CSV table of C-alpha atoms in Angstrom, one decimal:
chain,number,residue,atom,x,y,z
H,1,UNK,CA,0.0,0.0,0.0
H,2,UNK,CA,2.2,2.8,-1.2
H,3,UNK,CA,1.9,6.2,0.2
H,4,UNK,CA,2.1,9.5,-1.6
H,5,UNK,CA,5.0,9.3,-4.1
H,6,UNK,CA,6.9,12.2,-5.2
H,7,UNK,CA,9.6,12.5,-7.8
H,8,UNK,CA,12.3,13.4,-8.1
H,9,UNK,CA,13.4,13.7,-4.5
H,10,UNK,CA,16.0,16.3,-5.3
H,11,UNK,CA,16.1,18.6,-8.5
H,12,UNK,CA,18.8,21.1,-9.4
H,13,UNK,CA,17.9,23.6,-12.1
H,14,UNK,CA,19.9,26.6,-13.5
H,15,UNK,CA,18.1,30.0,-13.4
H,16,UNK,CA,15.8,30.3,-16.4
H,17,UNK,CA,15.1,26.6,-16.7
H,18,UNK,CA,11.9,24.7,-16.1
H,19,UNK,CA,11.2,22.5,-13.1
H,20,UNK,CA,8.6,19.7,-13.2
H,21,UNK,CA,7.6,18.0,-9.9
H,22,UNK,CA,5.4,14.9,-9.9
H,23,UNK,CA,3.1,13.6,-7.3
H,24,UNK,CA,1.2,10.3,-7.3
H,25,UNK,CA,-1.5,10.3,-4.6
H,26,UNK,CA,-2.4,7.4,-2.6
H,27,UNK,CA,-4.5,4.6,-4.1
H,28,UNK,CA,-8.1,5.8,-4.0
H,29,UNK,CA,-7.3,9.4,-3.3
H,30,UNK,CA,-8.5,11.9,-5.9
H,31,UNK,CA,-7.7,15.1,-4.0
H,32,UNK,CA,-4.3,16.6,-4.2
H,33,UNK,CA,-2.7,19.5,-2.5
H,34,UNK,CA,0.7,21.3,-3.1
H,35,UNK,CA,2.6,23.0,-0.4
H,36,UNK,CA,5.9,24.9,-0.4
H,37,UNK,CA,8.4,25.2,2.6
H,38,UNK,CA,11.0,27.8,2.4
H,39,UNK,CA,14.0,27.5,4.6
H,40,UNK,CA,13.2,28.0,8.4
H,41,UNK,CA,9.5,28.5,7.6
H,42,UNK,CA,6.3,26.4,7.9
H,43,UNK,CA,4.5,24.9,4.9
H,44,UNK,CA,2.5,27.3,2.7
H,45,UNK,CA,-0.5,26.1,0.7
H,46,UNK,CA,-0.2,26.6,-3.0
H,47,UNK,CA,-3.0,24.7,-4.8
H,48,UNK,CA,-5.7,22.2,-4.4
H,49,UNK,CA,-6.7,19.9,-7.3
H,50,UNK,CA,-9.1,17.2,-8.0
H,51,UNK,CA,-8.9,15.0,-11.2
H,52,UNK,CA,-8.8,17.4,-14.1
H,53,UNK,CA,-10.0,20.3,-11.9
H,54,UNK,CA,-8.1,23.1,-10.1
H,55,UNK,CA,-10.3,23.8,-7.1
H,56,UNK,CA,-8.2,26.4,-5.2
H,57,UNK,CA,-5.2,28.1,-6.5
H,58,UNK,CA,-5.0,31.0,-4.1
H,59,UNK,CA,-1.5,30.2,-2.9
H,60,UNK,CA,0.0,30.0,-6.3
H,61,UNK,CA,2.3,32.8,-7.5
H,62,UNK,CA,0.6,34.7,-10.4
H,63,UNK,CA,3.4,33.9,-12.8
H,64,UNK,CA,5.6,31.1,-13.8
H,65,UNK,CA,3.7,28.4,-11.7
H,66,UNK,CA,1.1,26.0,-12.9
H,67,UNK,CA,-0.3,22.8,-11.8
H,68,UNK,CA,-2.4,20.0,-13.2
H,69,UNK,CA,-3.9,16.7,-12.3
H,70,UNK,CA,-5.0,14.9,-15.4
H,71,UNK,CA,-7.4,12.0,-15.6
H,72,UNK,CA,-4.5,9.6,-15.9
H,73,UNK,CA,-1.1,10.0,-14.4
H,74,UNK,CA,0.4,12.0,-11.6
H,75,UNK,CA,-0.2,15.6,-10.5
H,76,UNK,CA,2.4,17.9,-11.9
H,77,UNK,CA,3.6,21.2,-10.4
H,78,UNK,CA,5.3,23.2,-13.0
H,79,UNK,CA,7.7,26.2,-12.5
H,80,UNK,CA,8.9,28.0,-15.6
H,81,UNK,CA,12.0,30.2,-15.7
H,82,UNK,CA,13.1,29.3,-12.2
H,83,UNK,CA,14.8,32.0,-10.0
H,84,UNK,CA,16.9,31.5,-6.9
H,85,UNK,CA,13.9,32.3,-4.7
H,86,UNK,CA,12.1,29.3,-5.9
H,87,UNK,CA,14.6,27.1,-4.1
H,88,UNK,CA,12.5,25.2,-1.4
H,89,UNK,CA,11.0,21.9,-0.4
H,90,UNK,CA,7.7,21.2,-2.3
H,91,UNK,CA,5.3,18.7,-0.6
H,92,UNK,CA,2.3,17.1,-2.1
H,93,UNK,CA,-0.5,15.6,0.1
H,94,UNK,CA,-3.5,13.6,-1.0
H,95,UNK,CA,-6.8,12.9,0.7
H,96,UNK,CA,-9.7,10.7,0.1
H,97,UNK,CA,-12.5,13.2,0.5
H,98,UNK,CA,-11.1,16.6,0.2
H,99,UNK,CA,-12.7,17.8,3.4
H,100,UNK,CA,-11.1,19.2,6.5
H,101,UNK,CA,-12.0,16.4,8.9
H,102,UNK,CA,-10.1,13.8,6.8
H,103,UNK,CA,-6.4,13.3,7.3
H,104,UNK,CA,-4.1,14.4,4.4
H,105,UNK,CA,-1.1,12.1,3.7
H,106,UNK,CA,2.1,13.9,2.6
H,107,UNK,CA,4.8,12.7,0.3
H,108,UNK,CA,8.5,12.9,1.1
H,109,UNK,CA,8.9,16.1,-0.9
H,110,UNK,CA,10.9,17.3,-3.8
H,111,UNK,CA,13.9,19.6,-2.8
H,112,UNK,CA,14.4,22.1,-5.6
H,113,UNK,CA,17.7,23.9,-5.7
H,114,UNK,CA,18.2,26.7,-8.3
H,115,UNK,CA,21.8,27.5,-9.0
T,1,UNK,CA,-0.4,37.7,7.8
T,2,UNK,CA,0.4,34.7,9.9
T,3,UNK,CA,-3.0,33.1,10.9
T,4,UNK,CA,-1.4,30.2,12.8
T,5,UNK,CA,1.5,31.0,15.1
T,6,UNK,CA,3.7,28.7,17.0
T,7,UNK,CA,5.8,31.3,19.0
T,8,UNK,CA,8.3,28.9,20.4
T,9,UNK,CA,10.9,27.8,17.8
T,10,UNK,CA,12.3,25.2,20.0
T,11,UNK,CA,11.8,23.2,23.1
T,12,UNK,CA,13.9,20.8,25.1
T,13,UNK,CA,12.6,18.3,27.6
T,14,UNK,CA,14.0,15.4,29.5
T,15,UNK,CA,12.9,11.8,28.7
T,16,UNK,CA,9.9,10.9,30.6
T,17,UNK,CA,8.7,14.3,31.2
T,18,UNK,CA,5.8,16.1,29.6
T,19,UNK,CA,6.3,18.1,26.4
T,20,UNK,CA,3.8,20.9,25.8
T,21,UNK,CA,3.8,22.5,22.3
T,22,UNK,CA,1.6,25.6,21.9
T,23,UNK,CA,-0.1,27.2,19.0
T,24,UNK,CA,-2.2,30.3,18.6
T,25,UNK,CA,-4.5,31.3,15.7
T,26,UNK,CA,-6.5,34.3,14.6
T,27,UNK,CA,-9.0,33.1,12.2
T,28,UNK,CA,-12.3,32.3,14.1
T,29,UNK,CA,-13.5,30.5,10.9
T,30,UNK,CA,-11.0,27.7,11.5
T,31,UNK,CA,-13.0,24.5,12.2
T,32,UNK,CA,-10.4,21.7,12.3
T,33,UNK,CA,-7.0,21.6,13.8
T,34,UNK,CA,-4.2,19.2,13.3
T,35,UNK,CA,-0.8,18.4,14.6
T,36,UNK,CA,1.9,17.1,12.3
T,37,UNK,CA,5.4,15.7,13.0
T,38,UNK,CA,8.3,16.0,10.7
T,39,UNK,CA,11.7,14.6,10.5
T,40,UNK,CA,14.4,16.1,8.4
T,41,UNK,CA,14.3,15.3,4.6
T,42,UNK,CA,10.8,13.7,5.1
T,43,UNK,CA,7.2,14.8,4.7
T,44,UNK,CA,4.9,15.7,7.6
T,45,UNK,CA,3.3,12.9,9.4
T,46,UNK,CA,-0.2,13.2,10.9
T,47,UNK,CA,-0.3,12.9,14.7
T,48,UNK,CA,-3.7,14.0,16.0
T,49,UNK,CA,-6.5,16.3,15.2
T,50,UNK,CA,-9.4,18.1,16.9
T,51,UNK,CA,-12.7,19.6,15.8
T,52,UNK,CA,-13.7,22.9,17.0
T,53,UNK,CA,-16.8,21.4,18.7
T,54,UNK,CA,-14.4,19.6,21.1
T,55,UNK,CA,-12.1,20.8,23.7
T,56,UNK,CA,-9.8,17.7,24.1
T,57,UNK,CA,-8.7,14.7,22.1
T,58,UNK,CA,-6.5,11.9,23.3
T,59,UNK,CA,-4.6,9.3,21.4
T,60,UNK,CA,-2.1,7.2,23.4
T,61,UNK,CA,0.6,9.6,24.7
T,62,UNK,CA,-0.6,12.5,22.7
T,63,UNK,CA,-3.4,14.9,23.8
T,64,UNK,CA,-4.5,18.0,22.0
T,65,UNK,CA,-6.4,20.7,23.9
T,66,UNK,CA,-8.4,23.4,22.3
T,67,UNK,CA,-9.5,26.7,23.8
T,68,UNK,CA,-11.7,28.4,21.4
T,69,UNK,CA,-12.3,31.6,23.4
T,70,UNK,CA,-8.5,32.1,23.5
T,71,UNK,CA,-7.9,30.9,20.1
T,72,UNK,CA,-5.3,28.5,21.4
T,73,UNK,CA,-4.4,24.9,21.2
T,74,UNK,CA,-1.7,22.8,22.8
T,75,UNK,CA,-0.2,19.3,22.2
T,76,UNK,CA,0.9,17.4,25.2
T,77,UNK,CA,3.2,14.4,24.9
T,78,UNK,CA,3.6,12.4,27.9
T,79,UNK,CA,5.9,10.6,28.6
T,80,UNK,CA,8.2,12.1,26.2
T,81,UNK,CA,10.7,9.7,24.4
T,82,UNK,CA,13.8,10.5,22.5
T,83,UNK,CA,12.2,9.3,19.3
T,84,UNK,CA,9.7,12.2,19.7
T,85,UNK,CA,12.5,14.6,18.7
T,86,UNK,CA,11.2,16.2,15.5
T,87,UNK,CA,9.7,19.5,14.4
T,88,UNK,CA,6.0,19.7,15.2
T,89,UNK,CA,3.6,21.7,13.1
T,90,UNK,CA,0.2,23.1,14.1
T,91,UNK,CA,-2.3,23.3,11.1
T,92,UNK,CA,-5.8,24.4,10.8
T,93,UNK,CA,-8.4,24.3,8.1
T,94,UNK,CA,-11.5,26.7,7.6
T,95,UNK,CA,-15.2,26.0,7.3
T,96,UNK,CA,-17.6,23.2,8.2
T,97,UNK,CA,-18.7,20.3,6.2
T,98,UNK,CA,-18.6,20.5,2.5
T,99,UNK,CA,-17.3,24.1,2.7
T,100,UNK,CA,-14.1,22.9,4.2
T,101,UNK,CA,-11.9,21.9,1.3
T,102,UNK,CA,-9.0,20.5,3.6
T,103,UNK,CA,-6.6,23.3,2.7
T,104,UNK,CA,-4.2,23.6,5.7
T,105,UNK,CA,-2.8,26.6,7.1
T,106,UNK,CA,0.4,25.8,9.0
T,107,UNK,CA,2.4,27.4,11.8
T,108,UNK,CA,6.1,27.9,11.6
T,109,UNK,CA,6.9,24.8,13.5
T,110,UNK,CA,8.5,23.9,17.0
T,111,UNK,CA,11.6,21.9,17.2
T,112,UNK,CA,11.3,19.5,19.9
T,113,UNK,CA,14.5,17.8,21.6
T,114,UNK,CA,13.9,15.0,24.0
T,115,UNK,CA,17.0,14.2,25.9
T,116,UNK,CA,17.8,10.7,27.2
């Protein structure tokens, strides 16, 4: 019974390149959340998706960031033209119901380093 | 605008003693509160939660207390064990029933060290 799988675990990109982060939710979970953790800070909500739909993207930066959760395959968080300030740990969580009283399970995260 | 605050960046306790981690919030619409534990280079792991209609929830060595009037919650770990050493995050979600989408607002975390 695999948990939430994120890959890659570590990603190094040069400034201006694109970063693609993948998240496969737990089996049976159709609700996915992305969070970002900057150094010495807590996790900040970015986006909430269900299959083929973005439900809440209130935490996403207005430019360069996008997310999708296609009918088939993992959820993807895409960062275009990365800058040094994008260096952070990006965590994905999945839940069965997408309601507040249901535990969300987190993946191990992708640590993005922009050089 | 930090809606969930953990004002103590770190806490050190002796093995066998009680650990008390505190969390304050400002949004009165928060309906569900959770505590997560996180080891370095790993994702957060769910520990315990509490609904706003309760003031206490207990699970083994872990107890969460909620004081709605003070907008304060705390996590008690007793007895503390060296394996409890980790970063603890308080989180909250807003709204009741279907209006709560599960979006979590996290505090900054408190690093707990339990000394043998």
